[in-house]
mmCIF file of C-alpha atoms and ligand atoms in Angstrom:
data_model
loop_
_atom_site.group_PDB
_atom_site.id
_atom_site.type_symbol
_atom_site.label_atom_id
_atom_site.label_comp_id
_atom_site.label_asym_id
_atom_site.label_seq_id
_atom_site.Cartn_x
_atom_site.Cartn_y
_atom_site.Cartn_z
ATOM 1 C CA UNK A 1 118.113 59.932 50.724
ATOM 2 C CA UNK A 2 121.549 58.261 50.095
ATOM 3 C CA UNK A 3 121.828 55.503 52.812
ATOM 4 C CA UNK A 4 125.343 55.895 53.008
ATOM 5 C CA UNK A 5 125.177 59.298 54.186
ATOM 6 C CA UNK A 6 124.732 59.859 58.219
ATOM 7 C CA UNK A 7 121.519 61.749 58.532
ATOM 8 C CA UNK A 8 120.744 64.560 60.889
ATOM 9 C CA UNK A 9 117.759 64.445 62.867
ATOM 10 C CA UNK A 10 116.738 67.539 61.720
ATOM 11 C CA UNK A 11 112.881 68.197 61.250
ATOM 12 C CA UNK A 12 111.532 66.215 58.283
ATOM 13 C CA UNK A 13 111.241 68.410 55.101
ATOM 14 C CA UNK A 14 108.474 67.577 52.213
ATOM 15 C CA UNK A 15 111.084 65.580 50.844
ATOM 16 C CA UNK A 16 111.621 63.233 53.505
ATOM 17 C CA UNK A 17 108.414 62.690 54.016
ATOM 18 C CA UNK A 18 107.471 61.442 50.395
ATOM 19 C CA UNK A 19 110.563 59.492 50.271
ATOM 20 C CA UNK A 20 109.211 58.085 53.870
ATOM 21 C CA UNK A 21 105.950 57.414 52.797
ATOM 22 C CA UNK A 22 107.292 55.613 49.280
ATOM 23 C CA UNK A 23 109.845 53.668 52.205
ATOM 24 C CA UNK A 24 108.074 49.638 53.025
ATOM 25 C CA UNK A 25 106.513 50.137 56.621
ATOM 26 C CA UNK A 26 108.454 48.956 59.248
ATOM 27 C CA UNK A 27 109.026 45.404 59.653
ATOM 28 C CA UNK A 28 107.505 43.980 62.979
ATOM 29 C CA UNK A 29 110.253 42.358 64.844
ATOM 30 C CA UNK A 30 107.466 40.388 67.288
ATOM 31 C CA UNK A 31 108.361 36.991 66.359
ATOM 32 C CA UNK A 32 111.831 37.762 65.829
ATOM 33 C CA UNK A 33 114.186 35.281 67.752
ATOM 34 C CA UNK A 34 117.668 37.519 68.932
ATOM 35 C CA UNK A 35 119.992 35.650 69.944
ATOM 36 C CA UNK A 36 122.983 38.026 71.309
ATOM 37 C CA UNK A 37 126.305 36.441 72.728
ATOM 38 C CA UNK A 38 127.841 39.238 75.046
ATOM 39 C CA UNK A 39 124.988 41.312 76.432
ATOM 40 C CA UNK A 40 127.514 43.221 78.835
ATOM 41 C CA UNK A 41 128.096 47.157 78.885
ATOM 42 C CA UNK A 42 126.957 47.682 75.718
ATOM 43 C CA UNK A 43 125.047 44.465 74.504
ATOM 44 C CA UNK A 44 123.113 45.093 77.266
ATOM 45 C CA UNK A 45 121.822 48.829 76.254
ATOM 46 C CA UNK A 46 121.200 46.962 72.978
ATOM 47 C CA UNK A 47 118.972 44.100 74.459
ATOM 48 C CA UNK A 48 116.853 46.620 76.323
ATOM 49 C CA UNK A 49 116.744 48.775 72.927
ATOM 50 C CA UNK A 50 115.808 45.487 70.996
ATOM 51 C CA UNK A 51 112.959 44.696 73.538
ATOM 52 C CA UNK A 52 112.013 48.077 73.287
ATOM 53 C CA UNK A 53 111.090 47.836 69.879
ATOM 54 C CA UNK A 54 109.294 44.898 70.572
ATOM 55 C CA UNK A 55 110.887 41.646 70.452
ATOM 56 C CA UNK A 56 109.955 39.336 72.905
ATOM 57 C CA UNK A 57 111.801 38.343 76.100
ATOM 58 C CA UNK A 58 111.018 34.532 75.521
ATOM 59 C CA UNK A 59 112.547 35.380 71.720
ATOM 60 C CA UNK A 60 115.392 37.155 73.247
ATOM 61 C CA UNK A 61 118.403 35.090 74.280
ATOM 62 C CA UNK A 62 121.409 35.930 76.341
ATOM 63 C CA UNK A 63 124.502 33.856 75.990
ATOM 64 C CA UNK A 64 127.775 35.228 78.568
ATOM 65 C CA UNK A 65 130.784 33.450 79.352
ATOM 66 C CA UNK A 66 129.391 31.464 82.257
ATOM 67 C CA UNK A 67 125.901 30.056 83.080
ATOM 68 C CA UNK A 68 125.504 32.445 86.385
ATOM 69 C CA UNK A 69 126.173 35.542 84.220
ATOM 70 C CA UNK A 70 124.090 34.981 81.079
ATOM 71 C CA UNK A 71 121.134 34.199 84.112
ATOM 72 C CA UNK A 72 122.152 37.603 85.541
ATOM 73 C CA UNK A 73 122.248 39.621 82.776
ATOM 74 C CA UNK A 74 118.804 38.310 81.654
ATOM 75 C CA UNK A 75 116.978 38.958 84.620
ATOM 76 C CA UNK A 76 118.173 42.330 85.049
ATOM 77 C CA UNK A 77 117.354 42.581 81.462
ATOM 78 C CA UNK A 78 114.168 41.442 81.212
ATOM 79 C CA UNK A 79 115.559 38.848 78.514
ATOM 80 C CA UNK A 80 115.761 34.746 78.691
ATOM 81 C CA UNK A 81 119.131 33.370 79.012
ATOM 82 C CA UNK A 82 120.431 30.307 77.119
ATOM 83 C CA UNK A 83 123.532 28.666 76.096
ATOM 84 C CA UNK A 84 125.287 29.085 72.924
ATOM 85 C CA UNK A 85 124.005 26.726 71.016
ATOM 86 C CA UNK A 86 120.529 26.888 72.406
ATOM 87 C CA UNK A 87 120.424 30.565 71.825
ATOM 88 C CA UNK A 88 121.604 29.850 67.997
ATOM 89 C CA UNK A 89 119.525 27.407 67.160
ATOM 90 C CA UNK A 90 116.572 28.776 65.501
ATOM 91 C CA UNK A 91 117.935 32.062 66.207
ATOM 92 C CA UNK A 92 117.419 34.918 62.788
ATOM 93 C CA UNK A 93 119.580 37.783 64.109
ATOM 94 C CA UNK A 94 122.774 36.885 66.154
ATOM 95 C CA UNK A 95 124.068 40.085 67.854
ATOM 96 C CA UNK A 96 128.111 39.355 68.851
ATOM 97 C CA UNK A 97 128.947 41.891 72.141
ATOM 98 C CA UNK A 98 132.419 40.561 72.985
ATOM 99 C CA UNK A 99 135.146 42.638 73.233
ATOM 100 C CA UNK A 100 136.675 43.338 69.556
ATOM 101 C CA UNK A 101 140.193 41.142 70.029
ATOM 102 C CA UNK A 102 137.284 38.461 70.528
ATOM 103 C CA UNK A 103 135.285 38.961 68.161
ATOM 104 C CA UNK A 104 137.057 36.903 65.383
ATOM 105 C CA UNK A 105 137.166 33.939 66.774
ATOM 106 C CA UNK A 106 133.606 33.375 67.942
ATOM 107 C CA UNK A 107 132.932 34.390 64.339
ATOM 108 C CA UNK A 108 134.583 31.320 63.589
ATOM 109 C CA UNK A 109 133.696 29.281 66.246
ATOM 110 C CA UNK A 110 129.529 30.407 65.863
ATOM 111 C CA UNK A 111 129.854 29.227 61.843
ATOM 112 C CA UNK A 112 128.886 25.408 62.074
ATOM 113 C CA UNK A 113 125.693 26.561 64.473
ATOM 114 C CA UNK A 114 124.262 29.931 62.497
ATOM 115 C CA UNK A 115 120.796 28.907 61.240
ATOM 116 C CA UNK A 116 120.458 29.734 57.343
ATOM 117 C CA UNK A 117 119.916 33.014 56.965
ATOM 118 C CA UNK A 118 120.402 34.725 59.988
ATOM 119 C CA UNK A 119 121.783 37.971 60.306
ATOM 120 C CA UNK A 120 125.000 38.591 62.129
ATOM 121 C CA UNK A 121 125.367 41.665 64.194
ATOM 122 C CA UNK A 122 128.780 43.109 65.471
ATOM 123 C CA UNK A 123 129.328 45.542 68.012
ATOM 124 C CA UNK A 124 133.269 45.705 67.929
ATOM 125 C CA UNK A 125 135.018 48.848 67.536
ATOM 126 C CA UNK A 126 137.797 48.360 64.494
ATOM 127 C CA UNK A 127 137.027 44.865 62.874
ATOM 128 C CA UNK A 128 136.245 45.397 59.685
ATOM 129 C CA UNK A 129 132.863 43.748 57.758
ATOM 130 C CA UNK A 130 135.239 42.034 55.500
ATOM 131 C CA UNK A 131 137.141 40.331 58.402
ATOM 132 C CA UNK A 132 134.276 39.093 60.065
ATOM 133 C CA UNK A 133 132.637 38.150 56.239
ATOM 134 C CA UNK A 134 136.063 36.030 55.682
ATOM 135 C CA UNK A 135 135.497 34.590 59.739
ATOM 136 C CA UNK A 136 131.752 33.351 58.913
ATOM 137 C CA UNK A 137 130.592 30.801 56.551
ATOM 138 C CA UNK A 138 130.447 31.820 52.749
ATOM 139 C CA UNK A 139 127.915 34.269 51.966
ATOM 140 C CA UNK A 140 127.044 35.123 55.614
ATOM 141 C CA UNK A 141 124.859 38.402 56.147
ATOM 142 C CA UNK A 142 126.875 40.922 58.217
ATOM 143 C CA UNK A 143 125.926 43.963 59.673
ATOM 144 C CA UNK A 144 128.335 46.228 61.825
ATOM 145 C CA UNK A 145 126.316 48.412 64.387
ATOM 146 C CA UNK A 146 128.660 51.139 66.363
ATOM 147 C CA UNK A 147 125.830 52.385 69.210
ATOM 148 C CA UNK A 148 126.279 54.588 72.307
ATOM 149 C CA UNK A 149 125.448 53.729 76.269
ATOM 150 C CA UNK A 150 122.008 56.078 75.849
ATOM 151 C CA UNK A 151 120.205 53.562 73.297
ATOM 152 C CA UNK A 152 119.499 51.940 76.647
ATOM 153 C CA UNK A 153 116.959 55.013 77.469
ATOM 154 C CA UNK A 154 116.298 55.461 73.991
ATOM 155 C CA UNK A 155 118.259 58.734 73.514
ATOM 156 C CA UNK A 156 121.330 56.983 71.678
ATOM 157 C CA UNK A 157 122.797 57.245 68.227
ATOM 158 C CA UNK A 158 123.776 54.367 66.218
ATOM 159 C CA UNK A 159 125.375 53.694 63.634
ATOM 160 C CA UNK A 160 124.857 51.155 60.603
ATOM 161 C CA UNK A 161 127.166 49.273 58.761
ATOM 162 C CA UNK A 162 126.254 46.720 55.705
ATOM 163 C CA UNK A 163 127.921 44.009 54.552
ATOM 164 C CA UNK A 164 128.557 42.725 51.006
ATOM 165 C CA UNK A 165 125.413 40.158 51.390
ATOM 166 C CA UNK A 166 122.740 42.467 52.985
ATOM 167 C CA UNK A 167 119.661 43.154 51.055
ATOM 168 C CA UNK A 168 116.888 45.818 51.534
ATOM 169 C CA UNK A 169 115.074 43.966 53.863
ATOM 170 C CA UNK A 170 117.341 42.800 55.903
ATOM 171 C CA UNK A 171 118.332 46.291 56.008
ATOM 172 C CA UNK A 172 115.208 47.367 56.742
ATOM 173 C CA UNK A 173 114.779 44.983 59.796
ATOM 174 C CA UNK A 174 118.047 45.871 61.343
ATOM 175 C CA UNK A 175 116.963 49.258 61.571
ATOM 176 C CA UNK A 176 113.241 48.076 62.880
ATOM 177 C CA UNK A 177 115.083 46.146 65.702
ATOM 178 C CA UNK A 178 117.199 49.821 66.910
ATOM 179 C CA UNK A 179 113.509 51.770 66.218
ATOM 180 C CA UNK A 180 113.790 52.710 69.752
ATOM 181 C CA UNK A 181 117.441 53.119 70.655
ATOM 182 C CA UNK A 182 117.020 56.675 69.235
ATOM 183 C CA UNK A 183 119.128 58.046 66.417
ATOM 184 C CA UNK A 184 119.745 54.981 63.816
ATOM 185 C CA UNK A 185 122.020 56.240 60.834
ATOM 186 C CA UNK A 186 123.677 54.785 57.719
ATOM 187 C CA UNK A 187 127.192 54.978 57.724
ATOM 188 C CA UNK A 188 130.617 53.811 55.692
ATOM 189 C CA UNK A 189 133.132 51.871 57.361
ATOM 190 C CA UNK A 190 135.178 55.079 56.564
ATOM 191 C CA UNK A 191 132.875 57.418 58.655
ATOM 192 C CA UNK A 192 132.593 54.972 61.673
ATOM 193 C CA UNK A 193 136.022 57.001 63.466
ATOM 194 C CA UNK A 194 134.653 60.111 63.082
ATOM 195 C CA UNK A 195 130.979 58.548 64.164
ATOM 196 C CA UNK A 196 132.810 57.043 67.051
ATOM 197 C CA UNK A 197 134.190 60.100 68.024
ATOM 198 C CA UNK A 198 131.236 62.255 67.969
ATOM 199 C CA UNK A 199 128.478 59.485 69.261
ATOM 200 C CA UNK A 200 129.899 55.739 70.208
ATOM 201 C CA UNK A 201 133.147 57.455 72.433
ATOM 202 C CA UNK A 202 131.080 60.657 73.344
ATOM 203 C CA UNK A 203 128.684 60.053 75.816
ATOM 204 C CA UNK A 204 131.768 58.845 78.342
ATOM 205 C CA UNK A 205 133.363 62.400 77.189
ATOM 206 C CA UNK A 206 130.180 64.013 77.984
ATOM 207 C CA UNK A 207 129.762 61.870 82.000
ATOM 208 C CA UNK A 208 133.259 63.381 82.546
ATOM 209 C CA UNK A 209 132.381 66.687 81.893
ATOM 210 C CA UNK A 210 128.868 66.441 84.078
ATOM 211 C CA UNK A 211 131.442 64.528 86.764
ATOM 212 C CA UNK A 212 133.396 67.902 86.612
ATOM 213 C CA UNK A 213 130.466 70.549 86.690
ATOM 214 C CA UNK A 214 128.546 68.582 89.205
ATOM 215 C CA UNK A 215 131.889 68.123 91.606
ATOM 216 C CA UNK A 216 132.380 72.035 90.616
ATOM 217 C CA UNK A 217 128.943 72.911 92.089
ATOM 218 C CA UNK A 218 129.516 71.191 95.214
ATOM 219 C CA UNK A 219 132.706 72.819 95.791
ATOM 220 C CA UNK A 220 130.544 76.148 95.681
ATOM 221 C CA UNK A 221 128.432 74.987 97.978
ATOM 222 C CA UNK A 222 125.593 73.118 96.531
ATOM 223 C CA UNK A 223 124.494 69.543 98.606
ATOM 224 C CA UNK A 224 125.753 66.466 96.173
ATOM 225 C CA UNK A 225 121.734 65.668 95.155
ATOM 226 C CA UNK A 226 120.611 68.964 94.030
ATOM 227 C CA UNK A 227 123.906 69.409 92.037
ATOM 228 C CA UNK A 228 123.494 66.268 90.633
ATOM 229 C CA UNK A 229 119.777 67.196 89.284
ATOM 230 C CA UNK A 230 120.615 71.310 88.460
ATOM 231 C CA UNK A 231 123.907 69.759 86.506
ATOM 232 C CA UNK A 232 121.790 67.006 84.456
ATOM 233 C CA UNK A 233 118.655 69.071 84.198
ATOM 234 C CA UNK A 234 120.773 71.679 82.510
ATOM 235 C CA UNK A 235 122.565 69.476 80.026
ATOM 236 C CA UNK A 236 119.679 67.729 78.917
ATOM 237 C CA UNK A 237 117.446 71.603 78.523
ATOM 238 C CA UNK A 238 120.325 72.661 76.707
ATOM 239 C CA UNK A 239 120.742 69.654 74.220
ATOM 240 C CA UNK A 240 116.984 69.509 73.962
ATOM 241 C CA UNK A 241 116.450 73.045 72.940
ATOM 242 C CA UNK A 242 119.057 72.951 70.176
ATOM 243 C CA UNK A 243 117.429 69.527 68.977
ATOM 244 C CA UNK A 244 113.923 71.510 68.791
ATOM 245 C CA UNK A 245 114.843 74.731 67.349
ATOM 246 C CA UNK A 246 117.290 73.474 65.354
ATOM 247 C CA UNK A 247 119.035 77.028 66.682
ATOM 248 C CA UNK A 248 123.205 76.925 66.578
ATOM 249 C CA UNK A 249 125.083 76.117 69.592
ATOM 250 C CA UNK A 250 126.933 79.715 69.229
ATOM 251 C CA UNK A 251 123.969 81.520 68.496
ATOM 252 C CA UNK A 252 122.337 79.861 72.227
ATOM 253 C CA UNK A 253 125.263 80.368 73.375
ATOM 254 C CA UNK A 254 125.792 84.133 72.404
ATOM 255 C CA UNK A 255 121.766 84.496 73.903
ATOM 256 C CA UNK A 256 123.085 84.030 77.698
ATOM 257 C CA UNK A 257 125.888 85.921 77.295
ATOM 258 C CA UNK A 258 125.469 89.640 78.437
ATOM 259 C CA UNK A 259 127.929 92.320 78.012
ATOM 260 C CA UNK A 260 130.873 91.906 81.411
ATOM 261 C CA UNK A 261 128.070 89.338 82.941
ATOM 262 C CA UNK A 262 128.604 86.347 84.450
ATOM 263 C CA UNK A 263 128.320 84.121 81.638
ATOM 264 C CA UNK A 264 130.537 85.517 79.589
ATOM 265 C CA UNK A 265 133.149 85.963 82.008
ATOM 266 C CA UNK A 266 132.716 82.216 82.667
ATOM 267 C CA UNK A 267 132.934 81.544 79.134
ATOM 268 C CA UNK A 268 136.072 83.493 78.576
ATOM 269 C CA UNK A 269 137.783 81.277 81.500
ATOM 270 C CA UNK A 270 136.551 78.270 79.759
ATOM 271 C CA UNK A 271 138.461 79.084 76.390
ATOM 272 C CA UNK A 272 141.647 80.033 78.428
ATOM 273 C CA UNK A 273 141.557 76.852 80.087
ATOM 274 C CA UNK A 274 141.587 74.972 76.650
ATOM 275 C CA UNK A 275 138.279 73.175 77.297
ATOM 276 C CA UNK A 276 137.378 73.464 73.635
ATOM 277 C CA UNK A 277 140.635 71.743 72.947
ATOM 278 C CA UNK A 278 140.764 69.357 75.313
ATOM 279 C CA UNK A 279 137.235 68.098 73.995
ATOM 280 C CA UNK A 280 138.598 67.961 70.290
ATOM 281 C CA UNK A 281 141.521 66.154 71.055
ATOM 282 C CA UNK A 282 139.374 63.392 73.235
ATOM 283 C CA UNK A 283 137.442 63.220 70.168
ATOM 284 C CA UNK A 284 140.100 62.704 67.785
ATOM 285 C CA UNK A 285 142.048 60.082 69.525
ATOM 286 C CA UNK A 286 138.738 58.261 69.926
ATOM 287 C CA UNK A 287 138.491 58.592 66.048
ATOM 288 C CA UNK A 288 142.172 57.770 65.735
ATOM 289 C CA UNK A 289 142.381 54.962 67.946
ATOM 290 C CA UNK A 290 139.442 53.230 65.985
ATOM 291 C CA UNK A 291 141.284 53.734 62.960
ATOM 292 C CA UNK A 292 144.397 51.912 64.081
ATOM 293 C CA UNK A 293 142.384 49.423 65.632
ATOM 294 C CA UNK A 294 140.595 48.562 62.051
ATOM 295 C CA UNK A 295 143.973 48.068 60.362
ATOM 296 C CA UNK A 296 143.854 45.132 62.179
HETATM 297 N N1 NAP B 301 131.023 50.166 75.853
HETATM 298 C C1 NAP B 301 130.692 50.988 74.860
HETATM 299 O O1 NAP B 301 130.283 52.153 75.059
HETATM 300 C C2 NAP B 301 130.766 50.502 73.417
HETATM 301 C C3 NAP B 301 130.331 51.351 72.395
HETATM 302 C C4 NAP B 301 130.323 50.863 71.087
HETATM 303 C C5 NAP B 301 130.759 49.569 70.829
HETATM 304 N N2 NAP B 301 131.209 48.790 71.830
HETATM 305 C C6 NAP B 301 131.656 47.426 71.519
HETATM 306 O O2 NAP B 301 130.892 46.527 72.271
HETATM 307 C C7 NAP B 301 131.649 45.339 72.487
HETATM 308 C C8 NAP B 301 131.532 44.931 73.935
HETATM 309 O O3 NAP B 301 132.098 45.945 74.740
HETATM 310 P P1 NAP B 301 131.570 46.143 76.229
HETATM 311 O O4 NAP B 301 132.076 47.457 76.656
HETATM 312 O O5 NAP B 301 130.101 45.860 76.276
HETATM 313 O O6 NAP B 301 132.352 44.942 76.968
HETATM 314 P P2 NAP B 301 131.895 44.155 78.290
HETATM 315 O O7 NAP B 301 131.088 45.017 79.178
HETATM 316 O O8 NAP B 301 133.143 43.529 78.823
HETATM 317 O O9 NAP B 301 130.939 43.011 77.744
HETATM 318 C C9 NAP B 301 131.437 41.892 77.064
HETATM 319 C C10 NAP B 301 130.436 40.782 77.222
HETATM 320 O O10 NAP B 301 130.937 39.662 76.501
HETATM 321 C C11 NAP B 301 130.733 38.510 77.313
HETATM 322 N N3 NAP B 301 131.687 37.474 76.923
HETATM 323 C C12 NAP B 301 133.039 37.449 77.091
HETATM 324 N N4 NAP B 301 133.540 36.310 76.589
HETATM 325 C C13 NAP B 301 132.484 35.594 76.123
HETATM 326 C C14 NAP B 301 132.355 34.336 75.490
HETATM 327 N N5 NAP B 301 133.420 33.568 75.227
HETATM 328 N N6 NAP B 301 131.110 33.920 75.142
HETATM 329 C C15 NAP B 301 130.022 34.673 75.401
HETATM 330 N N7 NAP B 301 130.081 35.891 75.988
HETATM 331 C C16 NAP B 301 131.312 36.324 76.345
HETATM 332 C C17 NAP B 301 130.944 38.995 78.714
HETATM 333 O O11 NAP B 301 130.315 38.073 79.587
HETATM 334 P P3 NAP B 301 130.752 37.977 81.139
HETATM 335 O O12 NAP B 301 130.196 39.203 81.762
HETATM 336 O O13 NAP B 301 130.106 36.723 81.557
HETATM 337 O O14 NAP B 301 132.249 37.925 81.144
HETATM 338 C C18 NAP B 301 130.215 40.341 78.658
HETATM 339 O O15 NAP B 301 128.833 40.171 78.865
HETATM 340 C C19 NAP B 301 133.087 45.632 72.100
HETATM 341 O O16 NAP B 301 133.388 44.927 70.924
HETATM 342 C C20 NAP B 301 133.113 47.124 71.896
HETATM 343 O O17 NAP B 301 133.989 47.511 70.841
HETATM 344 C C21 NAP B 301 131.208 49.214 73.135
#
């Protein structure tokens, strides 16, 4: 399997599964200190994920802006707060969840306090590996990792980055540590916009469009908490059973539609209204906007 090549989670042919068992088992990330400066909307998700997989609360530290916030976030988290330099000291993966026109300069400001060694983990949208390499002390080990909001109930996609200093193992322990946020994939720093678009960007495409159906069904008279649950329910079956089979979306798609029924008819006023459209282009500027954003 070429590492560089996003994966589909596909059922596992004879192939994969000599190539898995010839793979180093999993490394165990008990023992593992984290220490992750910005556990907010998405550090957060990625705390719980990290936990998930097994590192310990007492081994996983949560550094905010303010004292009162990093105590917040790791109660709600189930994670030990710190401050900066307690939380790097000692600390072998450092996980950086500011927002991406921050992310440079606590790159530079972390450098004197990174233990030997440890791995550096960004979550910013558009900052290249080599700009947060050239931030870091010489030779620092970089990863980029571009996850979704789901990771946090272990239904997310993610996607890896590696920097010019990673090795195998390090590699190997990165992925270990998202075991549990769901989909973990390889990817180039070339195929992060279109990975943003269809995974880091998408599940906020895909709450607007459950907003809409679910707002759509109480306008037809459904009460707010059954909508909620038919609307949700249904998204998840639907996802779910394309995941299993492995079946097409248009060929599930063409199995509910009968001839002048109601589907179909429903289906027709979807492409009229330019839904299919509408969801590219949210894609695409997702993608596009990540672009510009990495030309720094
Ligand atoms: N949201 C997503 O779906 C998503 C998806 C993929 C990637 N990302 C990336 O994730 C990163 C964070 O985005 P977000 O949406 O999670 O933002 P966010 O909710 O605003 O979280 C940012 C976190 O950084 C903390 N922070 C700010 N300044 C700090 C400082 N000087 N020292 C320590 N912590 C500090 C904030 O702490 P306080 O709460 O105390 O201010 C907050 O916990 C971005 O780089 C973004 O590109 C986000």
């Amino acid at each position: 399997m070429n590492d560089s090549t996003p994966q589909t989670p596909s059922t596992a042919t004879a192939q994969d599964t000599a190539q898995d068992a010839a793979r180093p088992s999993a490394p165990d990330v008990a023992g593992v200190r984290v220490a992750v400066i910005g556990a907010g909307n998405m550090g957060g998700p990625v705390v719980r994920s990290f936990l998930a997989a097994g590192v310990r609360s007492e081994d996983l530290q949560i550094t905010n802006s303010t004292a009162a916030s990093s105590d917040r976030a790791a109660q709600e988290l189930g994670a030990s707060s710190a401050t900066r330099a307690e939380a790097l000291e000692g600390a072998d993966v450092v996980v950086l969840g500011v927002k991406p026109y921050q992310i440079l300069d606590l790159a530079a400001e972390i450098g004197d306090q990174l233990p030997e060694g440890a791995l550096v983990i960004s979550l910013a949208a558009g900052t290249t590996l080599d700009r947060i390499e050239a931030a870091l002390p010489d030779g620092a080990v970089v990863f980029r990792a571009m996850p979704n909001t789901p990771i946090s109930v272990g239904e997310g996609a993610v996607g890896l980055m590696r920097g010019s200093a990673v090795t195998d193992q390090q590699h190997e322990l990165v992925r270990a540590l998202f075991s549990r946020a769901g989909v973990v994939v390889d990817i180039t720093e070339e195929q992060v916009h279109a990975f943003i678009g269809a995974a880091g960007s998408l599940s906020a495409f895909v709450f607007a469009i459950i907003e809409a159906m679910t707002d759509e069904a109480v306008r037809l008279g459904l009460k707010r908490d059954l909508a909620d649950s038919l609307v949700q329910q249904t998204v998840r079956g639907a996802a779910t059973m394309l995941l299993e089979s492995g079946m097409h979306a248009a060929v599930a798609k063409n199995g509910v539609s009968s001839p002048g029924g109601t589907t179909v008819q429903g289906l027709a006023a979807l492409e009229r209204e330019g839904v299919r459209s509408g969801v590219a282009a949210a894609m695409a500027a997702a993608a596009e906007t990540s672009r510009e954003m990495s030309k720094g």
